[in-house]
PDB file of C-alpha atoms in Angstrom:
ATOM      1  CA  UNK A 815       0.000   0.000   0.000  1.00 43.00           C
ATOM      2  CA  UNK A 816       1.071   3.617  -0.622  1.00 45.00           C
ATOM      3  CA  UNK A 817       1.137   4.243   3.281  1.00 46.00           C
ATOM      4  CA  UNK A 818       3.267   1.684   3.956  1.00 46.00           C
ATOM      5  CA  UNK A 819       5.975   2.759   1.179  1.00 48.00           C
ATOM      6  CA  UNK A 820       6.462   6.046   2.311  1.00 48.00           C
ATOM      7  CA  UNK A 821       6.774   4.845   5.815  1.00 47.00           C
ATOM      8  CA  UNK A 822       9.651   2.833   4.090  1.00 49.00           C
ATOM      9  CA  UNK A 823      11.022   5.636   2.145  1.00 49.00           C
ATOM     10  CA  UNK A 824      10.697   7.848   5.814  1.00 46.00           C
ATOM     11  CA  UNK A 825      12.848   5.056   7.448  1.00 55.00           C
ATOM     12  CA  UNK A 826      15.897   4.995   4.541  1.00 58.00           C
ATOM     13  CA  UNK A 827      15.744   8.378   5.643  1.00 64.00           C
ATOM     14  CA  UNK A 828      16.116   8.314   9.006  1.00 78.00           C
ATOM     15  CA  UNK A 829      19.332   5.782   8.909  1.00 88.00           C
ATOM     16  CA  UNK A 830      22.538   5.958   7.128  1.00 90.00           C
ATOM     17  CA  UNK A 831      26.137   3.631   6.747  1.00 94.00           C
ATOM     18  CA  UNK A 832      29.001   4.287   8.725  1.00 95.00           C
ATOM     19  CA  UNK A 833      32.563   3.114   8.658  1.00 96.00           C
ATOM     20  CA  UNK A 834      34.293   1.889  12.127  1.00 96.00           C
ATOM     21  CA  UNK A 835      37.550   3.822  11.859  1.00 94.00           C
ATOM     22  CA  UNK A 836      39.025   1.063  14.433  1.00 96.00           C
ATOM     23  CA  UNK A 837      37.635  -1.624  12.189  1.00 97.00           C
ATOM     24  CA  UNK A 838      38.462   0.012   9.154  1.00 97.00           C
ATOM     25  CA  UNK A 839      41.666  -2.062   6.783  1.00 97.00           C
ATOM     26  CA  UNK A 840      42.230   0.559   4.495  1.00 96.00           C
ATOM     27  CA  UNK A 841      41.696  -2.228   1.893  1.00 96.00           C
ATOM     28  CA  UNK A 842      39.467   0.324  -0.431  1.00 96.00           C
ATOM     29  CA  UNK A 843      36.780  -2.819  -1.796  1.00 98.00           C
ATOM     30  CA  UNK A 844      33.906  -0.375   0.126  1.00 98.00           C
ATOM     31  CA  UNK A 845      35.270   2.477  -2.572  1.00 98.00           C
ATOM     32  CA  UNK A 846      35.625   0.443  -5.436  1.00 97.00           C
ATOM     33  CA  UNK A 847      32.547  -1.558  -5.146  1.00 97.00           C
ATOM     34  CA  UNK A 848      30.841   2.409  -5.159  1.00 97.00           C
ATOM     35  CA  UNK A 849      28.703   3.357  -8.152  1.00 96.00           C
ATOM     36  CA  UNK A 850      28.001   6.805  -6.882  1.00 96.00           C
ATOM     37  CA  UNK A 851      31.497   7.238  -5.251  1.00 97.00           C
ATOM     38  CA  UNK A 852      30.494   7.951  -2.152  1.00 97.00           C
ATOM     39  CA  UNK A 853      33.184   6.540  -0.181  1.00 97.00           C
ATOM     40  CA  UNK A 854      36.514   8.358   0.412  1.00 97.00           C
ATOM     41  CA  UNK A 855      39.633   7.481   2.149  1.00 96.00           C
ATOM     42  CA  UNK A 856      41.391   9.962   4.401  1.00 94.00           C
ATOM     43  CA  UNK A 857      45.134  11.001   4.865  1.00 93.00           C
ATOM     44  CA  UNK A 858      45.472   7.177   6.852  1.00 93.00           C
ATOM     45  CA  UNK A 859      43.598   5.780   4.007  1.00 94.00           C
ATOM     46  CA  UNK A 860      40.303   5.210   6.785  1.00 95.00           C
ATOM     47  CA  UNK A 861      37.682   5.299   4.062  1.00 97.00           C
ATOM     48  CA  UNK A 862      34.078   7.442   5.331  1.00 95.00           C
ATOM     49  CA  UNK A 863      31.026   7.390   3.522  1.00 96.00           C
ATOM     50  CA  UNK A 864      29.542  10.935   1.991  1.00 92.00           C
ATOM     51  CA  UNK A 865      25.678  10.790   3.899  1.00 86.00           C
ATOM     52  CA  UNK A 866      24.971  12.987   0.606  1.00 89.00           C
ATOM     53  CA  UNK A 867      25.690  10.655  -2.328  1.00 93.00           C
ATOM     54  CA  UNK A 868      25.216   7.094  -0.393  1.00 94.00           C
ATOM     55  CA  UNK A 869      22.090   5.649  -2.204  1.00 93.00           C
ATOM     56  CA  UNK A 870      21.954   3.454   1.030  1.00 93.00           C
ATOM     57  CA  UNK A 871      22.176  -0.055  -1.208  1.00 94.00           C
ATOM     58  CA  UNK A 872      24.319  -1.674   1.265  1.00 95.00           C
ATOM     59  CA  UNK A 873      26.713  -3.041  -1.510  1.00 97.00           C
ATOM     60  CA  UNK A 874      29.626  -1.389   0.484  1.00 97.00           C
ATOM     61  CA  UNK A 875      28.766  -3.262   3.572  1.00 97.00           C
ATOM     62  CA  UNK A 876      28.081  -6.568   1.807  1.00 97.00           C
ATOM     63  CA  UNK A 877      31.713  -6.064   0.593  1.00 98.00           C
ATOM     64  CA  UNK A 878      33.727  -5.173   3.437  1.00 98.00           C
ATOM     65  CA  UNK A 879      35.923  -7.723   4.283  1.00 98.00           C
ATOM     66  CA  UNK A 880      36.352  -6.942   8.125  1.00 98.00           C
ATOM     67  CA  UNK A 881      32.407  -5.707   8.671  1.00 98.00           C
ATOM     68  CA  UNK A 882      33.431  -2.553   9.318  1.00 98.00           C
ATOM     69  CA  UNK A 883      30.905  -0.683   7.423  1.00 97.00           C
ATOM     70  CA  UNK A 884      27.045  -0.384   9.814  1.00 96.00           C
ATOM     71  CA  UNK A 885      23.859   0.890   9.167  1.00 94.00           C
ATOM     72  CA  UNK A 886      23.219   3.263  12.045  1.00 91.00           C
ATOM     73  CA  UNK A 887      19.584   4.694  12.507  1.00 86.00           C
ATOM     74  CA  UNK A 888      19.473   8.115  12.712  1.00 76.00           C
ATOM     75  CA  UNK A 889      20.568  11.425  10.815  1.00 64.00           C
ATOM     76  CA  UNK A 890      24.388  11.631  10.301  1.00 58.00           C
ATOM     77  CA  UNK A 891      24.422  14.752  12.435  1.00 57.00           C
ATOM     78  CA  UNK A 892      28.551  15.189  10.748  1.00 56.00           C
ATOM     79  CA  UNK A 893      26.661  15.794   7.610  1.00 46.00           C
ATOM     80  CA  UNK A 894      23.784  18.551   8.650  1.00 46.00           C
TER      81      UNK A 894
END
């Protein structure tokens, strides 16, 4: 039903995918795996996901080898 799709669509809002930078390898498959190339390393080569551009698919978490990558429910405040 229509109601229950926008509650869905209200939810993907409300959440978003973070990278551990303790759990993080540097090992870049999060980035590459990326069609919207929303995942960038930093000057340690940590990579962090860009709230903005993430299409929330969840490819970069099925990917990680080390499961650093979470969804995390909530607005990415960093972002606002």
């Amino acid at each position: 039903d229509l109601c229950g799709e926008s509650k869905g669509k209200m939810n993907e809002k409300l959440m978003h995918y973070e990278i551990n930078e303790f759990g993080c390898i540097g090992c870049s498959y999060c980035k590459l795996n990326c069609k919207f190339n929303s995942i960038k390393p930093d000057h340690s080569n940590i990579m962090s996901i860009t709230s903005l551009t993430c299409t929330k698919c969840g490819l970069c978490m099925n990917v990680c080898p080390v499961n650093a990558i979470h969804i995390i429910r909530g607005i990415n405040e960093k972002q606002l």
